[in-house]
Coordinates of C-alpha atoms in Angstrom, one line a residue:
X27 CA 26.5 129.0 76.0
X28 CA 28.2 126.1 74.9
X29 CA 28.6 122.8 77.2
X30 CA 31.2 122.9 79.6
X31 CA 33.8 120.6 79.5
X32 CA 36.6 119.7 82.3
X33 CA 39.2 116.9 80.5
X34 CA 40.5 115.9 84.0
X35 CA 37.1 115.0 85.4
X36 CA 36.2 113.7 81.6
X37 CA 39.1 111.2 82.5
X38 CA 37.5 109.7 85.1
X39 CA 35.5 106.5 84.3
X40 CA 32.4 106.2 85.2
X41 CA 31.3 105.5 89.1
X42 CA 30.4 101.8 88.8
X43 CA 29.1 101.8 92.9
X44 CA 26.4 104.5 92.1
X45 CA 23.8 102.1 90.6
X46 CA 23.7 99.8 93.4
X47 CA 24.1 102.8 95.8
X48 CA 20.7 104.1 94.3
X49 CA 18.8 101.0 94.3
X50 CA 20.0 100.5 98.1
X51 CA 18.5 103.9 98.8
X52 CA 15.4 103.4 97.0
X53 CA 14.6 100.0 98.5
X54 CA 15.4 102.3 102.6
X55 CA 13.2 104.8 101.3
X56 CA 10.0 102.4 100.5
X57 CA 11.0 101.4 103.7
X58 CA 12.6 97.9 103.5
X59 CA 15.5 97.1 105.8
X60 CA 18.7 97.0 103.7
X61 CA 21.8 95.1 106.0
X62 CA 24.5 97.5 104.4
X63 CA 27.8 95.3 103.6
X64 CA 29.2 97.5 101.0
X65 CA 30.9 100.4 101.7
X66 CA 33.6 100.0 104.5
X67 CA 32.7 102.8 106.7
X68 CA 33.7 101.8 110.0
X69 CA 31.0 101.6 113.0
X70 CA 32.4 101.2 115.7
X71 CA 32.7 104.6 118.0
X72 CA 36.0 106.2 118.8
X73 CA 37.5 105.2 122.0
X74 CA 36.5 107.7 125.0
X75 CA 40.1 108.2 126.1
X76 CA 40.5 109.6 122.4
X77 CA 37.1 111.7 122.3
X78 CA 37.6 113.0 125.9
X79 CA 40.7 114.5 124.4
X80 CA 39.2 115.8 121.7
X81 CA 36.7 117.4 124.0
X82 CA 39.5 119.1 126.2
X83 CA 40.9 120.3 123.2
X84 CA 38.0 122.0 121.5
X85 CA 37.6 124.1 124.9
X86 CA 40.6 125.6 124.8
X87 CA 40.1 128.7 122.0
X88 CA 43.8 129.1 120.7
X89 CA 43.4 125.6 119.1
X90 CA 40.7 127.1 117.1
X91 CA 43.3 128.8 114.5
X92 CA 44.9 127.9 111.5
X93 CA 47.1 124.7 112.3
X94 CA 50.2 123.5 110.4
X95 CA 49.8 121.7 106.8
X96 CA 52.6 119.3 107.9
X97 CA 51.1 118.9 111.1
X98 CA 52.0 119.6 114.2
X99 CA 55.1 118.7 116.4
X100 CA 54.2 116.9 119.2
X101 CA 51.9 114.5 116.2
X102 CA 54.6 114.0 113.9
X103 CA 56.8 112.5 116.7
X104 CA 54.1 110.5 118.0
X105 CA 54.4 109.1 114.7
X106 CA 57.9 108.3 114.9
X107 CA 57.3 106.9 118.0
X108 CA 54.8 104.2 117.1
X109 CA 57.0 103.8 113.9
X110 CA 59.7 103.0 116.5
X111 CA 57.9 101.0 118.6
X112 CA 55.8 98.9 116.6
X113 CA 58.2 97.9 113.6
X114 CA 61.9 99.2 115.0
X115 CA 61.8 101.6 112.6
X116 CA 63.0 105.2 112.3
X117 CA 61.3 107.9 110.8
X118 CA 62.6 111.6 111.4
X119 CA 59.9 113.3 112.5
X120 CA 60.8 116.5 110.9
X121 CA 61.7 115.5 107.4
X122 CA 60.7 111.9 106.6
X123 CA 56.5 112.3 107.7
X124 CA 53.6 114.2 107.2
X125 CA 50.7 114.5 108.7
X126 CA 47.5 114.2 105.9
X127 CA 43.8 114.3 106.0
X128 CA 43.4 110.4 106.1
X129 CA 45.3 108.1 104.0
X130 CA 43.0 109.0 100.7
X131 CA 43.9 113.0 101.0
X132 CA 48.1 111.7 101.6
X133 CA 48.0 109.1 98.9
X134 CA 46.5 111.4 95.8
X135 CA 47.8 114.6 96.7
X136 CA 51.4 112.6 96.8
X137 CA 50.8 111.0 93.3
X138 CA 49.8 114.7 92.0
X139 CA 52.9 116.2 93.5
X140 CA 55.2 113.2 92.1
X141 CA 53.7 112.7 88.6
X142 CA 53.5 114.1 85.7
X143 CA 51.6 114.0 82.8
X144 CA 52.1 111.0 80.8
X145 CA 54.5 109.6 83.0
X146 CA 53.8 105.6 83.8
X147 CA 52.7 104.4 87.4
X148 CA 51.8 100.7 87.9
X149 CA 48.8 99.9 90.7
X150 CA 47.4 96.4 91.4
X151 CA 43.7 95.5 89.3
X152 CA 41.3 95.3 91.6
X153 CA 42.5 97.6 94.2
X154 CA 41.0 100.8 96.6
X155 CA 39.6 102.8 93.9
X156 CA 41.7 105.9 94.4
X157 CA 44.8 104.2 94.3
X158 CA 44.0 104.1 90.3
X159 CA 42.1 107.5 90.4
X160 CA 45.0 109.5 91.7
X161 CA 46.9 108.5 89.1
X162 CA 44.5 109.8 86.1
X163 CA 43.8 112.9 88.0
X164 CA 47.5 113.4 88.0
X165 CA 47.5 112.6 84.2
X166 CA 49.5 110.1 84.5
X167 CA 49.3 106.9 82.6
X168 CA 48.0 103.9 84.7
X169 CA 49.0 100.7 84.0
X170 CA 47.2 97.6 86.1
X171 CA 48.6 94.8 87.8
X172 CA 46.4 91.7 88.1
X173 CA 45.5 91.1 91.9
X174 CA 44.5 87.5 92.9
X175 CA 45.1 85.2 95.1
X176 CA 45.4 82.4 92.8
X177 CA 48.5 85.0 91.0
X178 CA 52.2 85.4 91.5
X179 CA 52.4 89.4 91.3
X180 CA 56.4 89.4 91.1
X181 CA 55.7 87.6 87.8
X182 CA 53.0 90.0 86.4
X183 CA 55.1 92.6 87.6
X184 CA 58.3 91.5 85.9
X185 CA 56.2 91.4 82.6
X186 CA 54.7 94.3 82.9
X187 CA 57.7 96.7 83.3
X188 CA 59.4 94.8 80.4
X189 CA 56.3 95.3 78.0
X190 CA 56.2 99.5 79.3
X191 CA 57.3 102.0 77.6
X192 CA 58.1 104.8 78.9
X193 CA 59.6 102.9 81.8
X194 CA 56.8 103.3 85.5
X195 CA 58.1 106.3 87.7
X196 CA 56.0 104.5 90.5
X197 CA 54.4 101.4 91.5
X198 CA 51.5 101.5 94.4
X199 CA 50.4 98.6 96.7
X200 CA 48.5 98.0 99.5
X201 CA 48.9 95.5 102.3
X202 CA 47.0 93.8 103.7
X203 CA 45.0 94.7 100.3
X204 CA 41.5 95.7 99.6
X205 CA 39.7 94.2 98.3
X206 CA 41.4 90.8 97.6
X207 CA 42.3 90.6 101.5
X208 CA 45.7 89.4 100.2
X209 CA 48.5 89.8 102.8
X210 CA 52.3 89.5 102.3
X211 CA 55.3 88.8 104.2
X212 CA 59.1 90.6 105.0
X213 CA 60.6 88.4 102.1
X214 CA 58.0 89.8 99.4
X215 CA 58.5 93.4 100.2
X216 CA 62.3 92.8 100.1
X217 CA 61.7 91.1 96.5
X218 CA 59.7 93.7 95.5
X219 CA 62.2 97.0 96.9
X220 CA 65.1 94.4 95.1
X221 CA 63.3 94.6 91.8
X222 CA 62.0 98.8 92.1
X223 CA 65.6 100.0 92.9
X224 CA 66.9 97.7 89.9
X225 CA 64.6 99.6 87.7
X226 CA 64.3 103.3 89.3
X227 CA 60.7 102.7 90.7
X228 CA 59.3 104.3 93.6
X229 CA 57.1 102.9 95.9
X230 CA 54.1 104.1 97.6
X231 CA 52.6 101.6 100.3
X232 CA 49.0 102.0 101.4
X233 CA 49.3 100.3 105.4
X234 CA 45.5 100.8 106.4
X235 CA 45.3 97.9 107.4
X236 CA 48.1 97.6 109.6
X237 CA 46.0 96.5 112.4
X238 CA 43.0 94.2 111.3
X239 CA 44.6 91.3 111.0
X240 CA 43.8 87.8 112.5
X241 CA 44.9 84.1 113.0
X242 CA 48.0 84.8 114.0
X243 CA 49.1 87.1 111.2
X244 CA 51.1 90.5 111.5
X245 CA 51.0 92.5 108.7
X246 CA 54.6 94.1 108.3
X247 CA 55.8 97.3 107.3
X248 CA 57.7 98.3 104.2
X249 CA 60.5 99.9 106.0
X250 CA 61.1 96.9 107.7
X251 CA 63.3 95.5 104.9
X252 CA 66.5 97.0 103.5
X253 CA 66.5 99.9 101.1
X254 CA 62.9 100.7 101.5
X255 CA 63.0 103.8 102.9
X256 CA 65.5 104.8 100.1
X257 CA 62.9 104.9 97.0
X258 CA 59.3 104.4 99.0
X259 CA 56.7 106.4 101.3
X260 CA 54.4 104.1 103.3
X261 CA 51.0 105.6 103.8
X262 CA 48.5 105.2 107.3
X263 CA 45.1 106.0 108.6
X264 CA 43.8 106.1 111.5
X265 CA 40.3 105.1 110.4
X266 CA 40.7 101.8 110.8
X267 CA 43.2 100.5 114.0
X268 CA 41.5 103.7 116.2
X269 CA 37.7 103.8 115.0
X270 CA 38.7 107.5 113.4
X271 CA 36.8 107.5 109.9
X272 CA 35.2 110.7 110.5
X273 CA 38.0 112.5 112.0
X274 CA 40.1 112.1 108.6
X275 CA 43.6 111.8 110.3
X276 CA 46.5 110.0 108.8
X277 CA 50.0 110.0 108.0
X278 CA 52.9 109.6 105.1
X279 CA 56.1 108.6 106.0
X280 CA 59.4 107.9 104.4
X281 CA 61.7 108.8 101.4
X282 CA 62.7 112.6 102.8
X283 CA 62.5 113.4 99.3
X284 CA 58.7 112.3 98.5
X285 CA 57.5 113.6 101.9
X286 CA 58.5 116.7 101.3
X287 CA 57.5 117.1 98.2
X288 CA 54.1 116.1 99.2
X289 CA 54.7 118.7 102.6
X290 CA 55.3 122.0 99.6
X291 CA 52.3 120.6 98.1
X292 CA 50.0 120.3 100.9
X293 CA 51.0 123.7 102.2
X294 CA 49.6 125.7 99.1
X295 CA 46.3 123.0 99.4
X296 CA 45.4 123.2 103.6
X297 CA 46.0 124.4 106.8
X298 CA 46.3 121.4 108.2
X299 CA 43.4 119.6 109.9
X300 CA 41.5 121.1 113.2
X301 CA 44.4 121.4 116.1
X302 CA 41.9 119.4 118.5
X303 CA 41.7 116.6 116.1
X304 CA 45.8 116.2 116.0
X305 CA 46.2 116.4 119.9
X306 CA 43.4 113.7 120.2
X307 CA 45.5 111.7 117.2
X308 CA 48.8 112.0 119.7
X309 CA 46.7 110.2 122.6
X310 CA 45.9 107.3 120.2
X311 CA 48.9 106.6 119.2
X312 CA 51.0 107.6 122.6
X313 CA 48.8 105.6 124.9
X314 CA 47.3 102.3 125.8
X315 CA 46.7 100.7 122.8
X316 CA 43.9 97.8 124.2
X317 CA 41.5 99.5 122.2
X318 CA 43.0 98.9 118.8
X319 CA 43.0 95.3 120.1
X320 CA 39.0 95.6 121.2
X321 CA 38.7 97.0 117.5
X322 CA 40.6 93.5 116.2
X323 CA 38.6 91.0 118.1
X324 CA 35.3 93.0 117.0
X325 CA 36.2 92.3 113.2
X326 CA 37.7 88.7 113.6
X327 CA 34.1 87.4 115.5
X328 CA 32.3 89.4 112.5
X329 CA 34.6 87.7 110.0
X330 CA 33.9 84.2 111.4
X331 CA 30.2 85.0 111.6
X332 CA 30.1 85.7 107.9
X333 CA 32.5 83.1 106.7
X334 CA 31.3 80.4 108.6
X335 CA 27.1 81.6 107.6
X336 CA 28.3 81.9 104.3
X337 CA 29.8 78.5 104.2
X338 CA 26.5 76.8 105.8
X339 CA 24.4 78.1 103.2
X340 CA 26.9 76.5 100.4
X341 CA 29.2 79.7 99.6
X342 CA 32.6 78.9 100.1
X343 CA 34.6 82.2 100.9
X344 CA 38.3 82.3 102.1
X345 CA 38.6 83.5 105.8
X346 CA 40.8 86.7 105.3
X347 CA 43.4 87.1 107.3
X348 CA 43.4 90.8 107.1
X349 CA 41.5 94.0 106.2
X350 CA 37.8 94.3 107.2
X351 CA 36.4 92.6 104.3
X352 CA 35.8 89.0 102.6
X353 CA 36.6 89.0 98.9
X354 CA 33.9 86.4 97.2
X355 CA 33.7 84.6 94.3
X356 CA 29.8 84.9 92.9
X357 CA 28.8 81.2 93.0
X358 CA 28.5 79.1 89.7
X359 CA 25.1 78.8 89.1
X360 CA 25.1 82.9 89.5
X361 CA 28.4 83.2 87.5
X362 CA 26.6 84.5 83.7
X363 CA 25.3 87.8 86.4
X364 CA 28.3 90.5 86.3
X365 CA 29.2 92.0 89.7
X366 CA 27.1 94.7 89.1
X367 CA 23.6 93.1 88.1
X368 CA 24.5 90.1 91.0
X369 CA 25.1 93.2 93.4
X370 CA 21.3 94.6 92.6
X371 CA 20.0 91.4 93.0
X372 CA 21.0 90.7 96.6
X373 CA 19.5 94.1 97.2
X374 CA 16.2 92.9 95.8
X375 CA 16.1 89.5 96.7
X376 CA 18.3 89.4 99.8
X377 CA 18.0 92.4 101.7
X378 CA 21.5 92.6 101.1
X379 CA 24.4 94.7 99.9
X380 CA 27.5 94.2 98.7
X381 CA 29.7 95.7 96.8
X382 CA 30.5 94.4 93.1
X383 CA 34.0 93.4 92.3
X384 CA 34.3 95.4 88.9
X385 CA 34.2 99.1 90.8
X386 CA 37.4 98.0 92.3
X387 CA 39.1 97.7 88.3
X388 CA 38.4 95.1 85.6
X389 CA 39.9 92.1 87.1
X390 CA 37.7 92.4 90.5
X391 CA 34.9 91.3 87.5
X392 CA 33.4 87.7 88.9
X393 CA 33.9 89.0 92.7
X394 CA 31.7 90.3 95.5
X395 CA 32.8 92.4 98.4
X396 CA 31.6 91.8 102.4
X397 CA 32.8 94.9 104.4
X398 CA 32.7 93.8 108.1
X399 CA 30.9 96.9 109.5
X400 CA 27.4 95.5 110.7
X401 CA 27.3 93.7 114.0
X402 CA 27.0 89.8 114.1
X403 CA 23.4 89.8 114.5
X404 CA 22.8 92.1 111.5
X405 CA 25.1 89.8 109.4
X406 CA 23.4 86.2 110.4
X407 CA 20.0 87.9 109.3
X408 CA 22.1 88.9 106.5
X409 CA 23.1 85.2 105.7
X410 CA 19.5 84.4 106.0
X411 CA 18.1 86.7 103.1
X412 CA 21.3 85.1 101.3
X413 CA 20.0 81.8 102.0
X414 CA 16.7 82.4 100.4
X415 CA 18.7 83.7 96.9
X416 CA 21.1 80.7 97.0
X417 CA 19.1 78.2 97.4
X418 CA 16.4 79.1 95.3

């Protein structure tokens, strides 16, 4: 029998995190005591008033059938209530949202229900890995858009959609953004919904990281600004802001048009996600929110554990003002290591992992990734191993 072959998966490049993820295992399984700061997969446990609900929920046997793929009622205008109430925004809950299996299920399954093959969408470079992956599973042609703090991205847009041909049906960002923990304001999304509906782009926003955000700093919504809601869907999870990774709940809101196009999609794909799950998702977002604020104060004394270690031991990393992450530049006397091989080294030598800058796209190349999801004491021992490996 000949070789199978599968050209969509043959698209995909190859999975640049698997080679540290493998040494990382090897070194736990000869025992040693790896401080995990790669993958951001959130620690903290779900608030009781949510898993009590959940709880409830699962007792009751008629929530143990098929749900809806859309979601259900009482969910989707929870949504439009917190829409409402945190950004004076409003979202009809029965055309313009949608509930999805976390914001990675939402975002790719609206790319494949918006693209087609060959047809141009433009995503930031580095950026959350599936933000560029949707887009080849769709067959679409991905163009990148440098990401860095040091860059004005109006301006590499600008050239890019001049130098494109065919024109870009779709432009995705994230903020605030993973992994460059960059973080914009009301007047750059206006500039940016200004330049899409002068050139017939859509917009898909990834808002994860609505609610980790420090200093001060509130991370707005697209919809806030004018026209918005005419050519873009904003995207949500709940992983984040409730402590819900596991539960894979989230949310797409927005251009009626997009949603529902995603909603037809979705209901040939799913049955929506477990009843008990939704009702709990209604509770987090209908009642007292002090626990999203519990979840904030958690990562901000993580983030100024790490920045501030990192800084005594001579690695100077900008204090992020969002996400759940610290985006570092691999220090000069390390800087002829790529992200990979400097990655596997801080497993070895450390105790430490990271994730390297080039799995997030060629321009994350030079960088380092911190996710925020050990507790302070774990990440000053982690600053200790690092100490040893800097200073050496």
């Amino acid at each position: 029998m000949n070789k199978l072959e599968f050209p969509r998966i043959k698209r995909l490049p190859p999975y640049v995190f698997a080679a540290v993820d493998e040494l990382k295992m090897s070194a736990r399984r000869a025992g040693e005591d790896i401080i995990d700061l790669g993958m951001g997969n959130p620690d903290l446990s779900t608030p009781d008033h949510i898993v009590k609900k959940m709880v409830e929920a699962v007792r009751k046997g008629h929530n143990h059938r098929y749900s809806a793929s859309r979601g259900i009622t009482k969910l989707r205008h929870a949504i439009a209530a917190w829409y409402r109430r945190r950004y004076d925004v409003d979202i009809d809950p029965d055309s313009e949202t949608v509930v999805t299996i976390g914001a990675k299920e939402g975002l790719s399954h609206l790319i494949l229900s918006m693209i087609s093959p060959g047809e141009v969408v433009f995503a930031p470079n580095p950026t959350y890995p599936i933000h560029t992956y949707s887009v080849i599973i769709a067959g679409g042609d991905l163009r990148s858009i440098p990401m860095a703090l040091d860059r004005d991205f109006m301006e590499d847009l600008t050239a890019a959609v001049k130098q494109t041909w065919p024109a870009p049906k779709a432009l995705i960002i994230s903020f605030p953004h993973n992994p460059t923990t960059a973080v914009v304001d009301l007047n750059f999304f206006q500039r940016i919904v200004d330049f899409c509906q002068e050139h017939n782009i859509l917009i898909i926003h990834d808002l994860a990281y609505a609610d980790l955000t420090f200093d001060g700093y509130e991370a707005p919504s697209l919809f806030q600004v004018k026209g918005a809601k005419d050519i873009g869907v904003e995207v949500f999870s709940m992983s984040k802001s409730y402590s819900m990774a596991g539960w894979r709940v989230g949310f797409a809101s927005g251009n009626r048009e997009m949603v529902q196009a995603l909603t037809r999609l979705k209901s040939y794909m799913d049955y929506g996600i477990f009843q008990p799950i939704q009702i709990a998702a209604i509770i987090a977002l209908n009642e007292d929110q002090s626990c999203v604020e519990e979840v904030r104060r958690v990562y901000k004394e993580r983030r100024d554990t790490l920045i501030n270690g990192l800084k005594r031991i001579g690695w100077d990393v900008p204090s992020p003002r969002g996400t759940m992450f610290a985006w570092a530049k691999i220090p000069e006397q390390f800087s002829r290591m790529n992200s990979v091989d400097f990655s596997k080294m801080l497993i070895q030598e450390a105790k430490v992992a990271v994730s390297p800058g080039l799995g997030f796209g060629e321009y994350g190349e030079g960088y380092v990734r911190f996710a925020l999801v050990e507790n302070s004491q774990r990440i000053n021992q982690a600053i200790r191993g690092l100490r040893k490996v800097i200073k050496k």
